[in-house]
Amino acid sequence: MVNPDLVSHLSKLQLTEFVKAKLGPASRPPQVLSNWNPSPAGWVKINVDGSFLLGSNVGGVGGVFRDEA
């Protein structure tokens, strides 16, 4: 025979485990913060990034050029 109290208890344990798993730490690496420093006089810093959608011909690229100002 099924014990309703046991079923209720086990259900609560499963729900608690599920909620903890869903609310656990993010799977991405920790974010590293750094400060931007201007380039030396006469130099230009270039920042570029790009991405694409896997399995398609869709992508993008962007860049920033910055001097000491």
mmCIF file with all atom_site columns, N, CA and C in Angstrom:
data_model
loop_
_atom_site.group_PDB
_atom_site.id
_atom_site.type_symbol
_atom_site.label_atom_id
_atom_site.label_alt_id
_atom_site.label_comp_id
_atom_site.label_asym_id
_atom_site.label_entity_id
_atom_site.label_seq_id
_atom_site.pdbx_PDB_ins_code
_atom_site.Cartn_x
_atom_site.Cartn_y
_atom_site.Cartn_z
_atom_site.occupancy
_atom_site.B_iso_or_equiv
_atom_site.pdbx_formal_charge
_atom_site.auth_seq_id
_atom_site.auth_comp_id
_atom_site.auth_asym_id
_atom_site.auth_atom_id
_atom_site.pdbx_PDB_model_num
ATOM 1   N N  . MET A 1 1  ? 0.841  -1.183 0.000   1.00 0.00 ? 1  MET A N  1
ATOM 2   C CA . MET A 1 1  ? 0.000  0.000  0.000   1.00 0.00 ? 1  MET A CA 1
ATOM 3   C C  . MET A 1 1  ? 0.886  1.247  0.000   1.00 0.00 ? 1  MET A C  1
ATOM 4   N N  . VAL A 1 2  ? 0.469  2.294  -0.680  1.00 0.00 ? 2  VAL A N  1
ATOM 5   C CA . VAL A 1 2  ? 1.224  3.540  -0.791  1.00 0.00 ? 2  VAL A CA 1
ATOM 6   C C  . VAL A 1 2  ? 0.979  4.388  0.446   1.00 0.00 ? 2  VAL A C  1
ATOM 7   N N  . ASN A 1 3  ? 2.076  4.881  1.024   1.00 0.00 ? 3  ASN A N  1
ATOM 8   C CA . ASN A 1 3  ? 1.994  5.740  2.206   1.00 0.00 ? 3  ASN A CA 1
ATOM 9   C C  . ASN A 1 3  ? 1.946  7.196  1.741   1.00 0.00 ? 3  ASN A C  1
ATOM 10  N N  . PRO A 1 4  ? 0.829  7.897  1.912   1.00 0.00 ? 4  PRO A N  1
ATOM 11  C CA . PRO A 1 4  ? 0.710  9.283  1.444   1.00 0.00 ? 4  PRO A CA 1
ATOM 12  C C  . PRO A 1 4  ? 1.728  10.220 2.083   1.00 0.00 ? 4  PRO A C  1
ATOM 13  N N  . ASP A 1 5  ? 2.042  9.999  3.354   1.00 0.00 ? 5  ASP A N  1
ATOM 14  C CA . ASP A 1 5  ? 3.029  10.855 4.025   1.00 0.00 ? 5  ASP A CA 1
ATOM 15  C C  . ASP A 1 5  ? 4.407  10.692 3.395   1.00 0.00 ? 5  ASP A C  1
ATOM 16  N N  . LEU A 1 6  ? 4.769  9.459  3.066   1.00 0.00 ? 6  LEU A N  1
ATOM 17  C CA . LEU A 1 6  ? 6.064  9.201  2.439   1.00 0.00 ? 6  LEU A CA 1
ATOM 18  C C  . LEU A 1 6  ? 6.113  9.821  1.041   1.00 0.00 ? 6  LEU A C  1
ATOM 19  N N  . VAL A 1 7  ? 5.047  9.681  0.284   1.00 0.00 ? 7  VAL A N  1
ATOM 20  C CA . VAL A 1 7  ? 4.984  10.276 -1.056  1.00 0.00 ? 7  VAL A CA 1
ATOM 21  C C  . VAL A 1 7  ? 5.117  11.790 -0.964  1.00 0.00 ? 7  VAL A C  1
ATOM 22  N N  . SER A 1 8  ? 4.425  12.398 -0.014  1.00 0.00 ? 8  SER A N  1
ATOM 23  C CA . SER A 1 8  ? 4.509  13.850 0.174   1.00 0.00 ? 8  SER A CA 1
ATOM 24  C C  . SER A 1 8  ? 5.922  14.271 0.547   1.00 0.00 ? 8  SER A C  1
ATOM 25  N N  . HIS A 1 9  ? 6.532  13.544 1.465   1.00 0.00 ? 9  HIS A N  1
ATOM 26  C CA . HIS A 1 9  ? 7.895  13.865 1.910   1.00 0.00 ? 9  HIS A CA 1
ATOM 27  C C  . HIS A 1 9  ? 8.891  13.745 0.751   1.00 0.00 ? 9  HIS A C  1
ATOM 28  N N  . LEU A 1 10 ? 8.824  12.656 0.009   1.00 0.00 ? 10 LEU A N  1
ATOM 29  C CA . LEU A 1 10 ? 9.749  12.454 -1.113  1.00 0.00 ? 10 LEU A CA 1
ATOM 30  C C  . LEU A 1 10 ? 9.518  13.493 -2.212  1.00 0.00 ? 10 LEU A C  1
ATOM 31  N N  . SER A 1 11 ? 8.273  13.870 -2.428  1.00 0.00 ? 11 SER A N  1
ATOM 32  C CA . SER A 1 11 ? 7.973  14.901 -3.430  1.00 0.00 ? 11 SER A CA 1
ATOM 33  C C  . SER A 1 11 ? 8.588  16.236 -3.038  1.00 0.00 ? 11 SER A C  1
ATOM 34  N N  . LYS A 1 12 ? 8.490  16.585 -1.762  1.00 0.00 ? 12 LYS A N  1
ATOM 35  C CA . LYS A 1 12 ? 9.081  17.835 -1.284  1.00 0.00 ? 12 LYS A CA 1
ATOM 36  C C  . LYS A 1 12 ? 10.599 17.814 -1.432  1.00 0.00 ? 12 LYS A C  1
ATOM 37  N N  . LEU A 1 13 ? 11.218 16.672 -1.140  1.00 0.00 ? 13 LEU A N  1
ATOM 38  C CA . LEU A 1 13 ? 12.671 16.560 -1.306  1.00 0.00 ? 13 LEU A CA 1
ATOM 39  C C  . LEU A 1 13 ? 13.068 16.749 -2.766  1.00 0.00 ? 13 LEU A C  1
ATOM 40  N N  . GLN A 1 14 ? 12.326 16.140 -3.673  1.00 0.00 ? 14 GLN A N  1
ATOM 41  C CA . GLN A 1 14 ? 12.623 16.273 -5.101  1.00 0.00 ? 14 GLN A CA 1
ATOM 42  C C  . GLN A 1 14 ? 12.443 17.715 -5.569  1.00 0.00 ? 14 GLN A C  1
ATOM 43  N N  . LEU A 1 15 ? 11.392 18.374 -5.097  1.00 0.00 ? 15 LEU A N  1
ATOM 44  C CA . LEU A 1 15 ? 11.150 19.763 -5.468  1.00 0.00 ? 15 LEU A CA 1
ATOM 45  C C  . LEU A 1 15 ? 12.272 20.660 -4.960  1.00 0.00 ? 15 LEU A C  1
ATOM 46  N N  . THR A 1 16 ? 12.697 20.447 -3.721  1.00 0.00 ? 16 THR A N  1
ATOM 47  C CA . THR A 1 16 ? 13.794 21.234 -3.152  1.00 0.00 ? 16 THR A CA 1
ATOM 48  C C  . THR A 1 16 ? 15.071 21.046 -3.959  1.00 0.00 ? 16 THR A C  1
ATOM 49  N N  . GLU A 1 17 ? 15.378 19.812 -4.323  1.00 0.00 ? 17 GLU A N  1
ATOM 50  C CA . GLU A 1 17 ? 16.575 19.538 -5.121  1.00 0.00 ? 17 GLU A CA 1
ATOM 51  C C  . GLU A 1 17 ? 16.478 20.209 -6.494  1.00 0.00 ? 17 GLU A C  1
ATOM 52  N N  . PHE A 1 18 ? 15.309 20.170 -7.104  1.00 0.00 ? 18 PHE A N  1
ATOM 53  C CA . PHE A 1 18 ? 15.105 20.794 -8.411  1.00 0.00 ? 18 PHE A CA 1
ATOM 54  C C  . PHE A 1 18 ? 15.301 22.304 -8.331  1.00 0.00 ? 18 PHE A C  1
ATOM 55  N N  . VAL A 1 19 ? 14.707 22.938 -7.328  1.00 0.00 ? 19 VAL A N  1
ATOM 56  C CA . VAL A 1 19 ? 14.816 24.392 -7.184  1.00 0.00 ? 19 VAL A CA 1
ATOM 57  C C  . VAL A 1 19 ? 16.265 24.793 -6.944  1.00 0.00 ? 19 VAL A C  1
ATOM 58  N N  . LYS A 1 20 ? 16.990 24.060 -6.118  1.00 0.00 ? 20 LYS A N  1
ATOM 59  C CA . LYS A 1 20 ? 18.408 24.364 -5.872  1.00 0.00 ? 20 LYS A CA 1
ATOM 60  C C  . LYS A 1 20 ? 19.220 24.237 -7.156  1.00 0.00 ? 20 LYS A C  1
ATOM 61  N N  . ALA A 1 21 ? 18.913 23.235 -7.957  1.00 0.00 ? 21 ALA A N  1
ATOM 62  C CA . ALA A 1 21 ? 19.649 23.046 -9.214  1.00 0.00 ? 21 ALA A CA 1
ATOM 63  C C  . ALA A 1 21 ? 19.356 24.182 -10.179 1.00 0.00 ? 21 ALA A C  1
ATOM 64  N N  . LYS A 1 22 ? 18.114 24.634 -10.250 1.00 0.00 ? 22 LYS A N  1
ATOM 65  C CA . LYS A 1 22 ? 17.747 25.718 -11.162 1.00 0.00 ? 22 LYS A CA 1
ATOM 66  C C  . LYS A 1 22 ? 18.293 27.064 -10.702 1.00 0.00 ? 22 LYS A C  1
ATOM 67  N N  . LEU A 1 23 ? 18.449 27.260 -9.400  1.00 0.00 ? 23 LEU A N  1
ATOM 68  C CA . LEU A 1 23 ? 18.912 28.529 -8.866  1.00 0.00 ? 23 LEU A CA 1
ATOM 69  C C  . LEU A 1 23 ? 20.394 28.512 -8.534  1.00 0.00 ? 23 LEU A C  1
ATOM 70  N N  . GLY A 1 24 ? 21.085 27.448 -8.918  1.00 0.00 ? 24 GLY A N  1
ATOM 71  C CA . GLY A 1 24 ? 22.501 27.319 -8.608  1.00 0.00 ? 24 GLY A CA 1
ATOM 72  C C  . GLY A 1 24 ? 23.332 28.363 -9.327  1.00 0.00 ? 24 GLY A C  1
ATOM 73  N N  . PRO A 1 25 ? 24.629 28.323 -9.084  1.00 0.00 ? 25 PRO A N  1
ATOM 74  C CA . PRO A 1 25 ? 25.513 29.311 -9.701  1.00 0.00 ? 25 PRO A CA 1
ATOM 75  C C  . PRO A 1 25 ? 25.495 29.205 -11.225 1.00 0.00 ? 25 PRO A C  1
ATOM 76  N N  . ALA A 1 26 ? 25.715 30.329 -11.870 1.00 0.00 ? 26 ALA A N  1
ATOM 77  C CA . ALA A 1 26 ? 25.755 30.364 -13.330 1.00 0.00 ? 26 ALA A CA 1
ATOM 78  C C  . ALA A 1 26 ? 26.918 29.522 -13.836 1.00 0.00 ? 26 ALA A C  1
ATOM 79  N N  . SER A 1 27 ? 26.747 28.958 -15.014 1.00 0.00 ? 27 SER A N  1
ATOM 80  C CA . SER A 1 27 ? 27.786 28.100 -15.567 1.00 0.00 ? 27 SER A CA 1
ATOM 81  C C  . SER A 1 27 ? 28.827 28.878 -16.363 1.00 0.00 ? 27 SER A C  1
ATOM 82  N N  . ARG A 1 28 ? 28.723 30.190 -16.400 1.00 0.00 ? 28 ARG A N  1
ATOM 83  C CA . ARG A 1 28 ? 29.706 30.991 -17.130 1.00 0.00 ? 28 ARG A CA 1
ATOM 84  C C  . ARG A 1 28 ? 30.888 31.318 -16.217 1.00 0.00 ? 28 ARG A C  1
ATOM 85  N N  . PRO A 1 29 ? 32.040 31.566 -16.801 1.00 0.00 ? 29 PRO A N  1
ATOM 86  C CA . PRO A 1 29 ? 33.218 31.901 -15.987 1.00 0.00 ? 29 PRO A CA 1
ATOM 87  C C  . PRO A 1 29 ? 33.032 33.252 -15.298 1.00 0.00 ? 29 PRO A C  1
ATOM 88  N N  . PRO A 1 30 ? 33.725 33.455 -14.192 1.00 0.00 ? 30 PRO A N  1
ATOM 89  C CA . PRO A 1 30 ? 33.584 34.738 -13.493 1.00 0.00 ? 30 PRO A CA 1
ATOM 90  C C  . PRO A 1 30 ? 34.044 35.898 -14.365 1.00 0.00 ? 30 PRO A C  1
ATOM 91  N N  . GLN A 1 31 ? 33.388 37.030 -14.208 1.00 0.00 ? 31 GLN A N  1
ATOM 92  C CA . GLN A 1 31 ? 33.706 38.219 -14.997 1.00 0.00 ? 31 GLN A CA 1
ATOM 93  C C  . GLN A 1 31 ? 34.941 38.897 -14.414 1.00 0.00 ? 31 GLN A C  1
ATOM 94  N N  . VAL A 1 32 ? 35.871 39.246 -15.278 1.00 0.00 ? 32 VAL A N  1
ATOM 95  C CA . VAL A 1 32 ? 37.091 39.934 -14.860 1.00 0.00 ? 32 VAL A CA 1
ATOM 96  C C  . VAL A 1 32 ? 36.949 41.402 -15.234 1.00 0.00 ? 32 VAL A C  1
ATOM 97  N N  . LEU A 1 33 ? 37.026 42.259 -14.236 1.00 0.00 ? 33 LEU A N  1
ATOM 98  C CA . LEU A 1 33 ? 36.908 43.689 -14.484 1.00 0.00 ? 33 LEU A CA 1
ATOM 99  C C  . LEU A 1 33 ? 38.295 44.302 -14.603 1.00 0.00 ? 33 LEU A C  1
ATOM 100 N N  . SER A 1 34 ? 38.473 45.170 -15.569 1.00 0.00 ? 34 SER A N  1
ATOM 101 C CA . SER A 1 34 ? 39.744 45.872 -15.716 1.00 0.00 ? 34 SER A CA 1
ATOM 102 C C  . SER A 1 34 ? 39.461 47.312 -16.123 1.00 0.00 ? 34 SER A C  1
ATOM 103 N N  . ASN A 1 35 ? 40.368 48.172 -15.791 1.00 0.00 ? 35 ASN A N  1
ATOM 104 C CA . ASN A 1 35 ? 40.223 49.586 -16.131 1.00 0.00 ? 35 ASN A CA 1
ATOM 105 C C  . ASN A 1 35 ? 40.898 49.868 -17.459 1.00 0.00 ? 35 ASN A C  1
ATOM 106 N N  . TRP A 1 36 ? 40.299 50.771 -18.236 1.00 0.00 ? 36 TRP A N  1
ATOM 107 C CA . TRP A 1 36 ? 40.894 51.174 -19.496 1.00 0.00 ? 36 TRP A CA 1
ATOM 108 C C  . TRP A 1 36 ? 41.904 52.267 -19.207 1.00 0.00 ? 36 TRP A C  1
ATOM 109 N N  . ASN A 1 37 ? 43.060 52.159 -19.797 1.00 0.00 ? 37 ASN A N  1
ATOM 110 C CA . ASN A 1 37 ? 44.093 53.186 -19.685 1.00 0.00 ? 37 ASN A CA 1
ATOM 111 C C  . ASN A 1 37 ? 44.348 53.772 -21.061 1.00 0.00 ? 37 ASN A C  1
ATOM 112 N N  . PRO A 1 38 ? 44.463 55.087 -21.145 1.00 0.00 ? 38 PRO A N  1
ATOM 113 C CA . PRO A 1 38 ? 44.726 55.689 -22.449 1.00 0.00 ? 38 PRO A CA 1
ATOM 114 C C  . PRO A 1 38 ? 46.064 55.216 -23.012 1.00 0.00 ? 38 PRO A C  1
ATOM 115 N N  . SER A 1 39 ? 46.135 55.177 -24.322 1.00 0.00 ? 39 SER A N  1
ATOM 116 C CA . SER A 1 39 ? 47.385 54.768 -24.964 1.00 0.00 ? 39 SER A CA 1
ATOM 117 C C  . SER A 1 39 ? 48.410 55.897 -24.861 1.00 0.00 ? 39 SER A C  1
ATOM 118 N N  . PRO A 1 40 ? 49.675 55.559 -24.984 1.00 0.00 ? 40 PRO A N  1
ATOM 119 C CA . PRO A 1 40 ? 50.709 56.603 -24.970 1.00 0.00 ? 40 PRO A CA 1
ATOM 120 C C  . PRO A 1 40 ? 50.514 57.564 -26.140 1.00 0.00 ? 40 PRO A C  1
ATOM 121 N N  . ALA A 1 41 ? 51.007 58.765 -25.994 1.00 0.00 ? 41 ALA A N  1
ATOM 122 C CA . ALA A 1 41 ? 50.891 59.779 -27.052 1.00 0.00 ? 41 ALA A CA 1
ATOM 123 C C  . ALA A 1 41 ? 51.443 59.233 -28.361 1.00 0.00 ? 41 ALA A C  1
ATOM 124 N N  . GLY A 1 42 ? 50.695 59.431 -29.440 1.00 0.00 ? 42 GLY A N  1
ATOM 125 C CA . GLY A 1 42 ? 51.135 58.966 -30.750 1.00 0.00 ? 42 GLY A CA 1
ATOM 126 C C  . GLY A 1 42 ? 50.695 57.546 -31.075 1.00 0.00 ? 42 GLY A C  1
ATOM 127 N N  . TRP A 1 43 ? 50.076 56.870 -30.146 1.00 0.00 ? 43 TRP A N  1
ATOM 128 C CA . TRP A 1 43 ? 49.619 55.495 -30.362 1.00 0.00 ? 43 TRP A CA 1
ATOM 129 C C  . TRP A 1 43 ? 48.099 55.468 -30.451 1.00 0.00 ? 43 TRP A C  1
ATOM 130 N N  . VAL A 1 44 ? 47.562 54.420 -31.080 1.00 0.00 ? 44 VAL A N  1
ATOM 131 C CA . VAL A 1 44 ? 46.117 54.213 -31.182 1.00 0.00 ? 44 VAL A CA 1
ATOM 132 C C  . VAL A 1 44 ? 45.812 52.803 -30.688 1.00 0.00 ? 44 VAL A C  1
ATOM 133 N N  . LYS A 1 45 ? 44.804 52.703 -29.814 1.00 0.00 ? 45 LYS A N  1
ATOM 134 C CA . LYS A 1 45 ? 44.336 51.383 -29.368 1.00 0.00 ? 45 LYS A CA 1
ATOM 135 C C  . LYS A 1 45 ? 43.177 50.962 -30.262 1.00 0.00 ? 45 LYS A C  1
ATOM 136 N N  . ILE A 1 46 ? 43.135 49.677 -30.583 1.00 0.00 ? 46 ILE A N  1
ATOM 137 C CA . ILE A 1 46 ? 42.074 49.139 -31.425 1.00 0.00 ? 46 ILE A CA 1
ATOM 138 C C  . ILE A 1 46 ? 41.413 47.983 -30.672 1.00 0.00 ? 46 ILE A C  1
ATOM 139 N N  . ASN A 1 47 ? 40.102 48.069 -30.484 1.00 0.00 ? 47 ASN A N  1
ATOM 140 C CA . ASN A 1 47 ? 39.312 46.993 -29.890 1.00 0.00 ? 47 ASN A CA 1
ATOM 141 C C  . ASN A 1 47 ? 38.394 46.440 -30.964 1.00 0.00 ? 47 ASN A C  1
ATOM 142 N N  . VAL A 1 48 ? 38.424 45.140 -31.179 1.00 0.00 ? 48 VAL A N  1
ATOM 143 C CA . VAL A 1 48 ? 37.543 44.526 -32.169 1.00 0.00 ? 48 VAL A CA 1
ATOM 144 C C  . VAL A 1 48 ? 36.872 43.299 -31.571 1.00 0.00 ? 48 VAL A C  1
ATOM 145 N N  . ASP A 1 49 ? 35.716 42.969 -32.109 1.00 0.00 ? 49 ASP A N  1
ATOM 146 C CA . ASP A 1 49 ? 35.006 41.764 -31.702 1.00 0.00 ? 49 ASP A CA 1
ATOM 147 C C  . ASP A 1 49 ? 34.123 41.335 -32.859 1.00 0.00 ? 49 ASP A C  1
ATOM 148 N N  . GLY A 1 50 ? 33.814 40.078 -32.898 1.00 0.00 ? 50 GLY A N  1
ATOM 149 C CA . GLY A 1 50 ? 32.952 39.565 -33.943 1.00 0.00 ? 50 GLY A CA 1
ATOM 150 C C  . GLY A 1 50 ? 32.253 38.306 -33.487 1.00 0.00 ? 50 GLY A C  1
ATOM 151 N N  . SER A 1 51 ? 31.196 37.969 -34.162 1.00 0.00 ? 51 SER A N  1
ATOM 152 C CA . SER A 1 51 ? 30.476 36.734 -33.864 1.00 0.00 ? 51 SER A CA 1
ATOM 153 C C  . SER A 1 51 ? 29.710 36.302 -35.106 1.00 0.00 ? 51 SER A C  1
ATOM 154 N N  . PHE A 1 52 ? 29.243 35.050 -35.074 1.00 0.00 ? 52 PHE A N  1
ATOM 155 C CA . PHE A 1 52 ? 28.438 34.546 -36.175 1.00 0.00 ? 52 PHE A CA 1
ATOM 156 C C  . PHE A 1 52 ? 27.448 33.537 -35.624 1.00 0.00 ? 52 PHE A C  1
ATOM 157 N N  . LEU A 1 53 ? 26.385 33.328 -36.367 1.00 0.00 ? 53 LEU A N  1
ATOM 158 C CA . LEU A 1 53 ? 25.363 32.366 -36.008 1.00 0.00 ? 53 LEU A CA 1
ATOM 159 C C  . LEU A 1 53 ? 25.727 31.037 -36.652 1.00 0.00 ? 53 LEU A C  1
ATOM 160 N N  . LEU A 1 54 ? 26.032 30.064 -35.825 1.00 0.00 ? 54 LEU A N  1
ATOM 161 C CA . LEU A 1 54 ? 26.466 28.759 -36.305 1.00 0.00 ? 54 LEU A CA 1
ATOM 162 C C  . LEU A 1 54 ? 25.430 28.156 -37.259 1.00 0.00 ? 54 LEU A C  1
ATOM 163 N N  . GLY A 1 55 ? 25.901 27.638 -38.365 1.00 0.00 ? 55 GLY A N  1
ATOM 164 C CA . GLY A 1 55 ? 25.019 27.007 -39.336 1.00 0.00 ? 55 GLY A CA 1
ATOM 165 C C  . GLY A 1 55 ? 24.336 27.975 -40.283 1.00 0.00 ? 55 GLY A C  1
ATOM 166 N N  . SER A 1 56 ? 24.793 29.224 -40.301 1.00 0.00 ? 56 SER A N  1
ATOM 167 C CA . SER A 1 56 ? 24.192 30.205 -41.208 1.00 0.00 ? 56 SER A CA 1
ATOM 168 C C  . SER A 1 56 ? 25.292 31.102 -41.759 1.00 0.00 ? 56 SER A C  1
ATOM 169 N N  . ASN A 1 57 ? 24.901 32.000 -42.620 1.00 0.00 ? 57 ASN A N  1
ATOM 170 C CA . ASN A 1 57 ? 25.843 32.982 -43.152 1.00 0.00 ? 57 ASN A CA 1
ATOM 171 C C  . ASN A 1 57 ? 25.665 34.334 -42.474 1.00 0.00 ? 57 ASN A C  1
ATOM 172 N N  . VAL A 1 58 ? 25.155 34.335 -41.247 1.00 0.00 ? 58 VAL A N  1
ATOM 173 C CA . VAL A 1 58 ? 24.879 35.569 -40.526 1.00 0.00 ? 58 VAL A CA 1
ATOM 174 C C  . VAL A 1 58 ? 25.982 35.812 -39.505 1.00 0.00 ? 58 VAL A C  1
ATOM 175 N N  . GLY A 1 59 ? 26.547 37.012 -39.540 1.00 0.00 ? 59 GLY A N  1
ATOM 176 C CA . GLY A 1 59 ? 27.594 37.360 -38.591 1.00 0.00 ? 59 GLY A CA 1
ATOM 177 C C  . GLY A 1 59 ? 27.756 38.858 -38.515 1.00 0.00 ? 59 GLY A C  1
ATOM 178 N N  . GLY A 1 60 ? 28.626 39.269 -37.638 1.00 0.00 ? 60 GLY A N  1
ATOM 179 C CA . GLY A 1 60 ? 28.868 40.697 -37.493 1.00 0.00 ? 60 GLY A CA 1
ATOM 180 C C  . GLY A 1 60 ? 30.228 40.943 -36.887 1.00 0.00 ? 60 GLY A C  1
ATOM 181 N N  . VAL A 1 61 ? 30.715 42.158 -37.097 1.00 0.00 ? 61 VAL A N  1
ATOM 182 C CA . VAL A 1 61 ? 32.004 42.554 -36.551 1.00 0.00 ? 61 VAL A CA 1
ATOM 183 C C  . VAL A 1 61 ? 31.929 44.040 -36.227 1.00 0.00 ? 61 VAL A C  1
ATOM 184 N N  . GLY A 1 62 ? 32.693 44.452 -35.246 1.00 0.00 ? 62 GLY A N  1
ATOM 185 C CA . GLY A 1 62 ? 32.728 45.863 -34.885 1.00 0.00 ? 62 GLY A CA 1
ATOM 186 C C  . GLY A 1 62 ? 34.085 46.214 -34.317 1.00 0.00 ? 62 GLY A C  1
ATOM 187 N N  . GLY A 1 63 ? 34.381 47.492 -34.316 1.00 0.00 ? 63 GLY A N  1
ATOM 188 C CA . GLY A 1 63 ? 35.669 47.921 -33.793 1.00 0.00 ? 63 GLY A CA 1
ATOM 189 C C  . GLY A 1 63 ? 35.635 49.339 -33.277 1.00 0.00 ? 63 GLY A C  1
ATOM 190 N N  . VAL A 1 64 ? 36.588 49.651 -32.411 1.00 0.00 ? 64 VAL A N  1
ATOM 191 C CA . VAL A 1 64 ? 36.738 50.988 -31.845 1.00 0.00 ? 64 VAL A CA 1
ATOM 192 C C  . VAL A 1 64 ? 38.208 51.356 -31.918 1.00 0.00 ? 64 VAL A C  1
ATOM 193 N N  . PHE A 1 65 ? 38.498 52.534 -32.459 1.00 0.00 ? 65 PHE A N  1
ATOM 194 C CA . PHE A 1 65 ? 39.852 53.076 -32.501 1.00 0.00 ? 65 PHE A CA 1
ATOM 195 C C  . PHE A 1 65 ? 39.898 54.242 -31.529 1.00 0.00 ? 65 PHE A C  1
ATOM 196 N N  . ARG A 1 66 ? 40.922 54.272 -30.666 1.00 0.00 ? 66 ARG A N  1
ATOM 197 C CA . ARG A 1 66 ? 40.986 55.363 -29.697 1.00 0.00 ? 66 ARG A CA 1
ATOM 198 C C  . ARG A 1 66 ? 42.435 55.785 -29.482 1.00 0.00 ? 66 ARG A C  1
ATOM 199 N N  . ASP A 1 67 ? 42.644 57.110 -29.452 1.00 0.00 ? 67 ASP A N  1
ATOM 200 C CA . ASP A 1 67 ? 43.987 57.633 -29.187 1.00 0.00 ? 67 ASP A CA 1
ATOM 201 C C  . ASP A 1 67 ? 44.087 58.043 -27.721 1.00 0.00 ? 67 ASP A C  1
ATOM 202 N N  . GLU A 1 68 ? 45.089 58.832 -27.399 1.00 0.00 ? 68 GLU A N  1
ATOM 203 C CA . GLU A 1 68 ? 45.330 59.200 -26.002 1.00 0.00 ? 68 GLU A CA 1
ATOM 204 C C  . GLU A 1 68 ? 44.332 60.208 -25.446 1.00 0.00 ? 68 GLU A C  1
ATOM 205 N N  . ALA A 1 69 ? 43.499 60.789 -26.285 1.00 0.00 ? 69 ALA A N  1
ATOM 206 C CA . ALA A 1 69 ? 42.547 61.825 -25.836 1.00 0.00 ? 69 ALA A CA 1
ATOM 207 C C  . ALA A 1 69 ? 41.442 61.252 -24.981 1.00 0.00 ? 69 ALA A C  1
#
